[in-house]
Amino acid sequence: MNQVKIFDTTLRDGEQSPGCSMNLREKIEIAKCLERMKVDIIEAGFAISSPGDFESVQSIAREIKGCTIASLARSTEGDIDAAWNAVKDAVDPRIHLFIATSPLHMEYKLKMKPEDVLETAGRMTAYAKKYCSNIEFSAEDATRSEPEFLAKVVEAAIKNGATTVNIPDTVGYTTPEEMRALIEYLIETAEGAKDVIFSVHCHNDLGMATSNSLAGVLGGARQIECTINGLGERAGNTALEEVVMAMRTRPDIFADITTGIDTTQIYRASRTTYNIIGQKAPLNKSIVGQNAFAHESGIHQHGVLANKKTYEILTPEAVGIHTQNIVLGKHSGKHAVESHLTEMGYNLTEEELLRCFEEFKILCDKKKNVSDEDLEAIVLHNTSASSDIENGYELDWFAVHTSNFTTATSTVCLRKGDEKFERVALGDGPIDASFKAIDEILNPPEHTFDVYSINSTSEGKDTLGDVSIKLSSGYKTYTGRGLSTDIIEASITAYIQASNKMLAAGGKL
Ligand code: KIV
Ligand code: ZN
């Protein structure tokens, strides 16, 4: 009972937040990161919510062997049937059903009386239990529920077969003291509570999700629900990397309570996730932000040089950040690149390695020294599921004409299978002209262009341009990344990638 299970809901609560939608291949890639990191439970989606969600939960259940796979369900037979059908092929399937228990949610959202909510919670838990032994029950908006009523609902769920009981702070309203007291109260009061695992699921609206989750653990919870980088509805969920590293860094407070997480996989999982949703970590994001381990001020640098512990409570290596920057160049062979990548925490398949090595060689012709940052960008681009959509369009060639006194022109030629498509367009600068030429070829559905960002992967004039683009159509977002020493090429590649995803989702590829 001293192990806290890590339940990751990046693919459900994280993915359902605006701007974070992912396609199947992207979800599987994140699931693989989670498996490598040794999370205990992956909530792969909400099976009833769409055929696409059902398919991704099912695929993850079939492919990922090292974790329990859960699907969310409301407390209805239809939702539970769908959840079970999606997860049943997993090595260890879990159905996660929920119903709201706060006066507000019961009256205005569910339009149900408390006694009906209580009855439904018990009956639907029993219904799910007929399918599966591993059942999680969540009392939505638990922290704004009346504790005595909440205890009764929890008791009903346990009596009817729940093996994990989750106490969500759905709107990020509670405080650490309250959360700890609530968990202690429920474990003490609800019959059967000592035989199940209590879980906490905190949202970050007031910036307290991490503290509240940790307080829940001190109150007796032995499962934390969280997401990579704290993604999630509104201000997000508890960040996995924060709770895991907090427990590890403060054994004096958490005594012998540990998690089974391989923390050296945290950075890779974080970068992969940001890459897939087309975002960058805020510079000062704890654990995974670029400045998390940087010491700029003279006083800090002086202290760290004398003894790292003066200003560093955890090491970058502990979360998989590689600090020994070895310079690779055109004389470095495949084995040197491979062994350096392994040191950086990237164990690639032979196929991924070949693709990355090919791109590394191309880069060496343009750039004398390839830094770790360049190499990492190459890996993220080439191992990312987002990099290739089957049957998608690819760039064949482009030519631009631009100056500061004429309208820019771009000719773009795309390839799809054996066919080639060429268009020319004018635009407000070479990138705009190129995107217009691409639109003429692809004829994409109506969409908005939400994000265009360009970053350099490393210092120096010969750095790579890393372009990120986000388009949205309906409620879905589509991201694309492009990497090149030529920023127009990087922009075109990113735009084609995002457009391919949008076309594939609309059945137009
Ligand atoms: O925030 C919440 O209450 C949830 C539940 C469905 C677990 O996400
Ligand atoms: Zn939630």
mmCIF file of C-alpha atoms in Angstrom, residues 140-497:
data_model
loop_
_atom_site.group_PDB
_atom_site.id
_atom_site.type_symbol
_atom_site.label_atom_id
_atom_site.label_comp_id
_atom_site.label_asym_id
_atom_site.label_seq_id
_atom_site.Cartn_x
_atom_site.Cartn_y
_atom_site.Cartn_z
ATOM 1 C CA GLU A 140 -17.776 13.961 -10.437
ATOM 2 C CA ASP A 141 -17.476 17.318 -8.631
ATOM 3 C CA ALA A 142 -16.811 15.387 -5.421
ATOM 4 C CA THR A 143 -15.123 18.323 -3.720
ATOM 5 C CA ARG A 144 -18.312 20.421 -3.951
ATOM 6 C CA SER A 145 -20.530 17.540 -2.819
ATOM 7 C CA GLU A 146 -21.979 17.091 0.648
ATOM 8 C CA PRO A 147 -19.489 14.782 2.368
ATOM 9 C CA GLU A 148 -22.179 12.593 4.019
ATOM 10 C CA PHE A 149 -23.943 12.071 0.694
ATOM 11 C CA LEU A 150 -20.632 11.477 -1.069
ATOM 12 C CA ALA A 151 -19.754 8.801 1.491
ATOM 13 C CA LYS A 152 -23.062 7.030 0.775
ATOM 14 C CA VAL A 153 -22.417 7.064 -2.989
ATOM 15 C CA VAL A 154 -18.875 5.790 -2.462
ATOM 16 C CA GLU A 155 -20.230 3.020 -0.245
ATOM 17 C CA ALA A 156 -22.772 2.006 -2.899
ATOM 18 C CA ALA A 157 -20.052 1.852 -5.555
ATOM 19 C CA ILE A 158 -17.819 -0.279 -3.332
ATOM 20 C CA LYS A 159 -20.678 -2.633 -2.397
ATOM 21 C CA ASN A 160 -21.388 -3.179 -6.066
ATOM 22 C CA GLY A 161 -17.842 -3.964 -7.098
ATOM 23 C CA ALA A 162 -15.742 -0.790 -7.532
ATOM 24 C CA THR A 163 -12.087 -1.568 -6.882
ATOM 25 C CA THR A 164 -10.890 2.037 -7.242
ATOM 26 C CA VAL A 165 -12.847 5.065 -6.032
ATOM 27 C CA ASN A 166 -11.875 8.381 -7.553
ATOM 28 C CA ILE A 167 -12.527 11.744 -5.892
ATOM 29 C CA PRO A 168 -12.318 14.437 -8.574
ATOM 30 C CA ASP A 169 -11.852 18.116 -7.926
ATOM 31 C CA THR A 170 -13.597 18.711 -11.236
ATOM 32 C CA VAL A 171 -13.454 22.498 -11.232
ATOM 33 C CA GLY A 172 -10.158 22.965 -9.385
ATOM 34 C CA TYR A 173 -11.908 24.454 -6.359
ATOM 35 C CA THR A 174 -10.509 22.655 -3.339
ATOM 36 C CA THR A 175 -7.430 23.317 -1.205
ATOM 37 C CA PRO A 176 -4.773 20.853 0.006
ATOM 38 C CA GLU A 177 -6.103 20.792 3.586
ATOM 39 C CA GLU A 178 -9.640 20.126 2.367
ATOM 40 C CA MET A 179 -8.542 17.404 -0.021
ATOM 41 C CA ARG A 180 -6.550 15.566 2.610
ATOM 42 C CA ALA A 181 -9.424 15.820 5.114
ATOM 43 C CA LEU A 182 -11.963 14.601 2.546
ATOM 44 C CA ILE A 183 -9.951 11.500 1.661
ATOM 45 C CA GLU A 184 -9.340 10.736 5.341
ATOM 46 C CA TYR A 185 -13.041 11.192 6.084
ATOM 47 C CA LEU A 186 -14.170 8.902 3.251
ATOM 48 C CA ILE A 187 -11.684 6.155 4.130
ATOM 49 C CA GLU A 188 -12.808 6.331 7.753
ATOM 50 C CA THR A 189 -16.551 6.593 7.072
ATOM 51 C CA ALA A 190 -17.558 4.651 3.972
ATOM 52 C CA GLU A 191 -18.096 0.969 4.556
ATOM 53 C CA GLY A 192 -15.618 -1.143 2.613
ATOM 54 C CA ALA A 193 -13.352 1.854 1.927
ATOM 55 C CA LYS A 194 -10.303 0.179 3.427
ATOM 56 C CA ASP A 195 -10.513 -2.608 0.821
ATOM 57 C CA VAL A 196 -10.307 -0.370 -2.244
ATOM 58 C CA ILE A 197 -7.861 2.117 -3.679
ATOM 59 C CA PHE A 198 -8.754 5.787 -3.321
ATOM 60 C CA SER A 199 -7.763 8.081 -6.153
ATOM 61 C CA VAL A 200 -7.551 11.838 -6.651
ATOM 62 C CA HIS A 201 -8.196 13.701 -9.916
ATOM 63 C CA CYS A 202 -7.492 17.411 -9.636
ATOM 64 C CA HIS A 203 -7.941 20.262 -12.063
ATOM 65 C CA ASN A 204 -5.681 23.265 -11.946
ATOM 66 C CA ASP A 205 -8.051 26.247 -12.109
ATOM 67 C CA LEU A 206 -6.484 27.863 -9.038
ATOM 68 C CA GLY A 207 -3.011 26.439 -9.676
ATOM 69 C CA MET A 208 -3.341 23.907 -6.863
ATOM 70 C CA ALA A 209 -3.748 20.619 -8.744
ATOM 71 C CA THR A 210 -0.321 19.276 -7.800
ATOM 72 C CA SER A 211 -0.608 20.307 -4.134
ATOM 73 C CA ASN A 212 -4.138 18.952 -3.892
ATOM 74 C CA SER A 213 -3.135 15.599 -5.399
ATOM 75 C CA LEU A 214 -0.181 15.259 -3.044
ATOM 76 C CA ALA A 215 -2.381 16.185 -0.090
ATOM 77 C CA GLY A 216 -4.781 13.449 -1.200
ATOM 78 C CA VAL A 217 -1.898 10.978 -1.029
ATOM 79 C CA LEU A 218 -1.069 12.117 2.495
ATOM 80 C CA GLY A 219 -4.738 11.517 3.327
ATOM 81 C CA GLY A 220 -4.522 7.933 2.097
ATOM 82 C CA ALA A 221 -5.145 8.061 -1.677
ATOM 83 C CA ARG A 222 -2.995 5.592 -3.580
ATOM 84 C CA GLN A 223 -3.765 6.634 -7.140
ATOM 85 C CA ILE A 224 -3.172 10.007 -8.772
ATOM 86 C CA GLU A 225 -4.850 10.912 -12.042
ATOM 87 C CA CYS A 226 -2.716 13.234 -14.108
ATOM 88 C CA THR A 227 -1.569 14.189 -17.589
ATOM 89 C CA ILE A 228 1.755 14.815 -19.279
ATOM 90 C CA ASN A 229 2.618 18.528 -19.073
ATOM 91 C CA GLY A 230 -0.599 19.053 -17.108
ATOM 92 C CA LEU A 231 -2.744 19.160 -20.252
ATOM 93 C CA GLY A 232 -6.473 19.176 -19.771
ATOM 94 C CA GLU A 233 -9.742 21.083 -19.655
ATOM 95 C CA ARG A 234 -9.368 24.823 -18.945
ATOM 96 C CA ALA A 235 -6.223 25.290 -16.800
ATOM 97 C CA GLY A 236 -5.448 21.603 -17.107
ATOM 98 C CA ASN A 237 -5.055 18.565 -14.863
ATOM 99 C CA THR A 238 -2.359 17.636 -12.370
ATOM 100 C CA ALA A 239 0.967 17.379 -14.213
ATOM 101 C CA LEU A 240 2.376 13.854 -14.044
ATOM 102 C CA GLU A 241 5.966 15.062 -13.960
ATOM 103 C CA GLU A 242 5.272 17.364 -11.011
ATOM 104 C CA VAL A 243 3.628 14.861 -8.657
ATOM 105 C CA VAL A 244 6.087 12.091 -9.503
ATOM 106 C CA MET A 245 9.161 14.277 -8.989
ATOM 107 C CA ALA A 246 7.717 15.897 -5.858
ATOM 108 C CA MET A 247 7.248 12.526 -4.173
ATOM 109 C CA ARG A 248 10.702 11.434 -5.234
ATOM 110 C CA THR A 249 12.400 14.648 -4.127
ATOM 111 C CA ARG A 250 10.706 14.793 -0.691
ATOM 112 C CA PRO A 251 11.009 11.325 0.898
ATOM 113 C CA ASP A 252 11.060 13.116 4.248
ATOM 114 C CA ILE A 253 7.391 14.007 3.702
ATOM 115 C CA PHE A 254 6.216 11.073 1.633
ATOM 116 C CA ALA A 255 8.174 8.548 3.733
ATOM 117 C CA ASP A 256 8.312 5.284 1.838
ATOM 118 C CA ILE A 257 5.484 6.157 -0.571
ATOM 119 C CA THR A 258 6.788 5.804 -4.130
ATOM 120 C CA THR A 259 5.623 5.437 -7.712
ATOM 121 C CA GLY A 260 6.790 2.882 -10.258
ATOM 122 C CA ILE A 261 7.599 5.597 -12.826
ATOM 123 C CA ASP A 262 10.860 5.500 -14.772
ATOM 124 C CA THR A 263 11.542 9.210 -14.346
ATOM 125 C CA THR A 264 14.255 9.236 -17.019
ATOM 126 C CA GLN A 265 11.472 8.942 -19.608
ATOM 127 C CA ILE A 266 9.680 12.095 -18.439
ATOM 128 C CA TYR A 267 11.439 14.587 -20.704
ATOM 129 C CA ARG A 268 10.968 12.518 -23.837
ATOM 130 C CA ALA A 269 7.266 12.008 -23.093
ATOM 131 C CA SER A 270 6.875 15.713 -22.462
ATOM 132 C CA ARG A 271 8.623 16.748 -25.693
ATOM 133 C CA THR A 272 6.735 14.167 -27.741
ATOM 134 C CA THR A 273 3.408 15.393 -26.380
ATOM 135 C CA TYR A 274 4.171 19.066 -26.961
ATOM 136 C CA ASN A 275 5.374 18.173 -30.442
ATOM 137 C CA ILE A 276 2.151 16.340 -31.249
ATOM 138 C CA ILE A 277 -0.174 19.100 -30.070
ATOM 139 C CA GLY A 278 1.964 21.798 -31.675
ATOM 140 C CA GLN A 279 2.900 23.616 -28.479
ATOM 141 C CA LYS A 280 6.105 24.427 -26.645
ATOM 142 C CA ALA A 281 6.663 24.184 -22.912
ATOM 143 C CA PRO A 282 6.485 27.600 -21.235
ATOM 144 C CA LEU A 283 10.126 28.497 -20.499
ATOM 145 C CA ASN A 284 9.547 28.366 -16.747
ATOM 146 C CA LYS A 285 7.376 25.218 -16.707
ATOM 147 C CA SER A 286 8.463 23.152 -13.710
ATOM 148 C CA ILE A 287 10.491 20.005 -14.477
ATOM 149 C CA VAL A 288 10.309 20.190 -18.295
ATOM 150 C CA GLY A 289 10.584 23.891 -19.222
ATOM 151 C CA GLN A 290 13.777 25.144 -20.866
ATOM 152 C CA ASN A 291 14.660 27.233 -17.813
ATOM 153 C CA ALA A 292 13.811 24.596 -15.211
ATOM 154 C CA PHE A 293 17.499 23.815 -14.717
ATOM 155 C CA ALA A 294 19.088 27.008 -16.049
ATOM 156 C CA HIS A 295 21.027 29.233 -13.681
ATOM 157 C CA GLU A 296 21.474 32.665 -15.230
ATOM 158 C CA SER A 297 22.123 34.930 -12.269
ATOM 159 C CA GLY A 298 25.703 35.306 -11.081
ATOM 160 C CA ILE A 299 24.875 34.410 -7.491
ATOM 161 C CA HIS A 300 23.122 31.216 -8.549
ATOM 162 C CA GLN A 301 25.879 30.214 -10.965
ATOM 163 C CA HIS A 302 28.487 30.778 -8.304
ATOM 164 C CA GLY A 303 26.567 28.628 -5.839
ATOM 165 C CA VAL A 304 25.930 25.833 -8.325
ATOM 166 C CA LEU A 305 29.599 25.750 -9.339
ATOM 167 C CA ALA A 306 30.605 25.397 -5.686
ATOM 168 C CA ASN A 307 27.966 22.756 -4.969
ATOM 169 C CA LYS A 308 25.072 21.830 -7.273
ATOM 170 C CA LYS A 309 22.743 21.322 -4.330
ATOM 171 C CA THR A 310 22.782 25.044 -3.449
ATOM 172 C CA TYR A 311 20.144 25.778 -6.077
ATOM 173 C CA GLU A 312 19.288 22.402 -7.610
ATOM 174 C CA ILE A 313 16.873 20.098 -5.803
ATOM 175 C CA LEU A 314 16.700 17.571 -8.628
ATOM 176 C CA THR A 315 19.011 16.813 -11.498
ATOM 177 C CA PRO A 316 18.166 17.187 -15.191
ATOM 178 C CA GLU A 317 19.429 13.623 -15.693
ATOM 179 C CA ALA A 318 16.773 12.310 -13.285
ATOM 180 C CA VAL A 319 14.058 13.352 -15.753
ATOM 181 C CA GLY A 320 16.012 12.302 -18.825
ATOM 182 C CA ILE A 321 17.523 15.631 -19.856
ATOM 183 C CA HIS A 322 20.904 14.995 -21.347
ATOM 184 C CA THR A 323 23.466 17.604 -20.369
ATOM 185 C CA GLN A 324 26.660 16.282 -21.972
ATOM 186 C CA ASN A 325 26.484 18.031 -25.325
ATOM 187 C CA ILE A 326 28.687 15.948 -27.647
ATOM 188 C CA VAL A 327 29.155 17.526 -31.061
ATOM 189 C CA LEU A 328 28.453 15.238 -33.978
ATOM 190 C CA GLY A 329 29.404 16.006 -37.571
ATOM 191 C CA LYS A 330 29.663 14.550 -41.033
ATOM 192 C CA HIS A 331 32.300 12.011 -39.985
ATOM 193 C CA SER A 332 30.053 10.530 -37.306
ATOM 194 C CA GLY A 333 28.753 7.131 -38.335
ATOM 195 C CA LYS A 334 25.420 5.479 -37.650
ATOM 196 C CA HIS A 335 26.732 3.742 -34.522
ATOM 197 C CA ALA A 336 28.027 6.999 -33.034
ATOM 198 C CA VAL A 337 24.656 8.632 -33.655
ATOM 199 C CA GLU A 338 22.812 5.623 -32.279
ATOM 200 C CA SER A 339 24.885 5.404 -29.115
ATOM 201 C CA HIS A 340 24.573 9.136 -28.529
ATOM 202 C CA LEU A 341 20.808 8.933 -28.975
ATOM 203 C CA THR A 342 20.672 6.054 -26.491
ATOM 204 C CA GLU A 343 22.564 8.203 -23.981
ATOM 205 C CA MET A 344 19.975 10.923 -24.607
ATOM 206 C CA GLY A 345 17.226 8.421 -23.727
ATOM 207 C CA TYR A 346 16.035 7.646 -27.265
ATOM 208 C CA ASN A 347 15.974 3.943 -28.033
ATOM 209 C CA LEU A 348 14.872 3.888 -31.646
ATOM 210 C CA THR A 349 13.777 1.003 -33.824
ATOM 211 C CA GLU A 350 16.074 0.164 -36.748
ATOM 212 C CA GLU A 351 13.666 1.836 -39.163
ATOM 213 C CA GLU A 352 13.426 5.026 -37.083
ATOM 214 C CA LEU A 353 17.192 5.094 -36.695
ATOM 215 C CA LEU A 354 17.723 4.803 -40.440
ATOM 216 C CA ARG A 355 15.310 7.661 -41.122
ATOM 217 C CA CYS A 356 16.944 9.867 -38.507
ATOM 218 C CA PHE A 357 20.437 9.012 -39.706
ATOM 219 C CA GLU A 358 19.518 9.894 -43.282
ATOM 220 C CA GLU A 359 18.254 13.283 -42.144
ATOM 221 C CA PHE A 360 21.277 13.741 -39.907
ATOM 222 C CA LYS A 361 23.573 13.232 -42.932
ATOM 223 C CA ILE A 362 21.604 15.737 -45.015
ATOM 224 C CA LEU A 363 21.925 18.223 -42.174
ATOM 225 C CA CYS A 364 25.682 17.619 -41.911
ATOM 226 C CA ASP A 365 26.037 18.834 -45.501
ATOM 227 C CA LYS A 366 24.420 22.115 -44.504
ATOM 228 C CA LYS A 367 25.818 22.526 -41.013
ATOM 229 C CA LYS A 368 29.283 21.703 -39.650
ATOM 230 C CA ASN A 369 28.265 20.679 -36.143
ATOM 231 C CA VAL A 370 25.003 19.041 -35.211
ATOM 232 C CA SER A 371 24.008 19.791 -31.616
ATOM 233 C CA ASP A 372 21.917 17.709 -29.242
ATOM 234 C CA GLU A 373 19.015 20.078 -29.818
ATOM 235 C CA ASP A 374 19.248 19.556 -33.594
ATOM 236 C CA LEU A 375 19.444 15.814 -33.107
ATOM 237 C CA GLU A 376 16.479 15.813 -30.775
ATOM 238 C CA ALA A 377 14.434 17.845 -33.256
ATOM 239 C CA ILE A 378 15.313 15.325 -35.987
ATOM 240 C CA VAL A 379 14.229 12.439 -33.754
ATOM 241 C CA LEU A 380 10.965 14.079 -32.771
ATOM 242 C CA HIS A 381 10.169 14.809 -36.407
ATOM 243 C CA ASN A 382 11.061 11.390 -37.682
ATOM 244 C CA THR A 383 9.684 9.174 -34.967
ATOM 245 C CA SER A 384 6.574 11.223 -34.540
ATOM 246 C CA ALA A 385 3.464 9.555 -35.864
ATOM 247 C CA SER A 386 2.458 12.954 -37.094
ATOM 248 C CA SER A 387 5.223 12.976 -39.660
ATOM 249 C CA ASP A 388 3.551 10.726 -42.187
ATOM 250 C CA ILE A 389 -0.082 10.228 -43.031
ATOM 251 C CA GLU A 390 -0.625 7.256 -45.290
ATOM 252 C CA ASN A 391 -1.478 8.295 -48.856
ATOM 253 C CA GLY A 392 -0.761 11.897 -47.969
ATOM 254 C CA TYR A 393 0.706 14.607 -50.169
ATOM 255 C CA GLU A 394 4.451 15.246 -50.040
ATOM 256 C CA LEU A 395 6.563 18.140 -51.166
ATOM 257 C CA ASP A 396 8.331 17.449 -54.472
ATOM 258 C CA TRP A 397 9.881 20.894 -54.989
ATOM 259 C CA PHE A 398 9.132 24.566 -54.627
ATOM 260 C CA ALA A 399 10.522 27.815 -56.021
ATOM 261 C CA VAL A 400 9.850 31.271 -54.635
ATOM 262 C CA HIS A 401 10.503 34.722 -55.928
ATOM 263 C CA THR A 402 10.448 37.440 -53.342
ATOM 264 C CA SER A 403 11.805 40.916 -52.701
ATOM 265 C CA ASN A 404 10.912 43.943 -50.596
ATOM 266 C CA PHE A 405 9.408 45.808 -53.578
ATOM 267 C CA THR A 406 7.430 43.146 -55.512
ATOM 268 C CA THR A 407 4.612 40.759 -54.663
ATOM 269 C CA ALA A 408 5.979 37.346 -53.716
ATOM 270 C CA THR A 409 5.331 34.389 -56.008
ATOM 271 C CA SER A 410 5.607 30.721 -55.155
ATOM 272 C CA THR A 411 5.408 27.657 -57.340
ATOM 273 C CA VAL A 412 4.824 24.461 -55.417
ATOM 274 C CA CYS A 413 4.860 20.920 -56.750
ATOM 275 C CA LEU A 414 3.332 18.203 -54.550
ATOM 276 C CA ARG A 415 3.501 14.431 -55.018
ATOM 277 C CA LYS A 416 0.868 11.874 -54.137
ATOM 278 C CA GLY A 417 1.767 8.352 -55.154
ATOM 279 C CA ASP A 418 2.917 8.624 -58.794
ATOM 280 C CA GLU A 419 0.960 11.788 -59.479
ATOM 281 C CA LYS A 420 2.369 15.303 -59.351
ATOM 282 C CA PHE A 421 0.462 18.555 -58.887
ATOM 283 C CA GLU A 422 1.890 21.983 -59.593
ATOM 284 C CA ARG A 423 0.410 25.412 -58.879
ATOM 285 C CA VAL A 424 1.668 28.967 -58.738
ATOM 286 C CA ALA A 425 0.285 31.682 -56.460
ATOM 287 C CA LEU A 426 0.955 35.243 -55.388
ATOM 288 C CA GLY A 427 0.997 36.194 -51.750
ATOM 289 C CA ASP A 428 1.883 38.543 -48.992
ATOM 290 C CA GLY A 429 5.413 37.184 -48.678
ATOM 291 C CA PRO A 430 6.834 33.830 -49.827
ATOM 292 C CA ILE A 431 5.210 31.751 -47.097
ATOM 293 C CA ASP A 432 1.725 33.105 -47.718
ATOM 294 C CA ALA A 433 2.214 32.586 -51.488
ATOM 295 C CA SER A 434 3.346 28.984 -50.892
ATOM 296 C CA PHE A 435 0.373 28.206 -48.632
ATOM 297 C CA LYS A 436 -1.979 29.627 -51.276
ATOM 298 C CA ALA A 437 -0.407 27.450 -53.971
ATOM 299 C CA ILE A 438 -0.803 24.396 -51.701
ATOM 300 C CA ASP A 439 -4.460 25.270 -50.999
ATOM 301 C CA GLU A 440 -5.091 25.407 -54.741
ATOM 302 C CA ILE A 441 -3.811 21.862 -55.065
ATOM 303 C CA LEU A 442 -5.455 20.403 -51.957
ATOM 304 C CA ASN A 443 -8.729 22.292 -51.968
ATOM 305 C CA PRO A 444 -9.028 21.791 -48.181
ATOM 306 C CA PRO A 445 -12.314 22.014 -46.233
ATOM 307 C CA GLU A 446 -13.217 25.281 -44.544
ATOM 308 C CA HIS A 447 -10.820 25.851 -41.678
ATOM 309 C CA THR A 448 -9.110 28.463 -39.575
ATOM 310 C CA PHE A 449 -5.379 28.962 -39.403
ATOM 311 C CA ASP A 450 -4.777 29.113 -35.643
ATOM 312 C CA VAL A 451 -1.051 28.975 -35.035
ATOM 313 C CA TYR A 452 2.125 29.583 -37.004
ATOM 314 C CA SER A 453 5.285 29.587 -34.955
ATOM 315 C CA ILE A 454 8.906 29.343 -35.872
ATOM 316 C CA ASN A 455 11.726 28.526 -33.477
ATOM 317 C CA SER A 456 15.399 27.808 -33.862
ATOM 318 C CA THR A 457 16.545 24.427 -32.550
ATOM 319 C CA SER A 458 19.905 25.715 -31.330
ATOM 320 C CA GLU A 459 22.167 28.742 -31.205
ATOM 321 C CA GLY A 460 24.076 30.083 -34.226
ATOM 322 C CA LYS A 461 23.192 31.342 -37.681
ATOM 323 C CA ASP A 462 23.119 27.880 -39.217
ATOM 324 C CA THR A 463 20.428 26.636 -36.832
ATOM 325 C CA LEU A 464 17.427 24.635 -38.010
ATOM 326 C CA GLY A 465 14.072 26.357 -38.315
ATOM 327 C CA ASP A 466 11.399 24.381 -36.478
ATOM 328 C CA VAL A 467 7.961 25.429 -37.725
ATOM 329 C CA SER A 468 4.735 24.503 -36.003
ATOM 330 C CA ILE A 469 1.310 25.027 -37.559
ATOM 331 C CA LYS A 470 -2.147 24.417 -36.176
ATOM 332 C CA LEU A 471 -5.330 24.418 -38.262
ATOM 333 C CA SER A 472 -8.832 23.791 -37.024
ATOM 334 C CA SER A 473 -11.926 22.621 -38.740
ATOM 335 C CA GLY A 474 -15.098 21.978 -36.738
ATOM 336 C CA TYR A 475 -14.048 21.041 -33.212
ATOM 337 C CA LYS A 476 -10.835 19.344 -34.285
ATOM 338 C CA THR A 477 -7.342 20.726 -34.513
ATOM 339 C CA TYR A 478 -4.626 19.473 -36.838
ATOM 340 C CA THR A 479 -0.960 20.119 -36.214
ATOM 341 C CA GLY A 480 2.022 20.008 -38.512
ATOM 342 C CA ARG A 481 5.751 20.413 -37.897
ATOM 343 C CA GLY A 482 8.501 21.147 -40.375
ATOM 344 C CA LEU A 483 12.233 21.167 -39.813
ATOM 345 C CA SER A 484 14.804 22.590 -42.190
ATOM 346 C CA THR A 485 17.675 25.039 -42.425
ATOM 347 C CA ASP A 486 15.367 26.793 -44.926
ATOM 348 C CA ILE A 487 12.384 28.295 -43.103
ATOM 349 C CA ILE A 488 10.221 28.416 -46.236
ATOM 350 C CA GLU A 489 10.731 24.688 -46.742
ATOM 351 C CA ALA A 490 10.035 24.028 -43.041
ATOM 352 C CA SER A 491 6.830 26.094 -43.298
ATOM 353 C CA ILE A 492 5.671 24.300 -46.436
ATOM 354 C CA THR A 493 6.352 20.860 -44.886
ATOM 355 C CA ALA A 494 4.492 21.789 -41.714
ATOM 356 C CA TYR A 495 1.533 23.120 -43.700
ATOM 357 C CA ILE A 496 1.334 19.989 -45.852
ATOM 358 C CA GLN A 497 1.485 17.782 -42.754
#
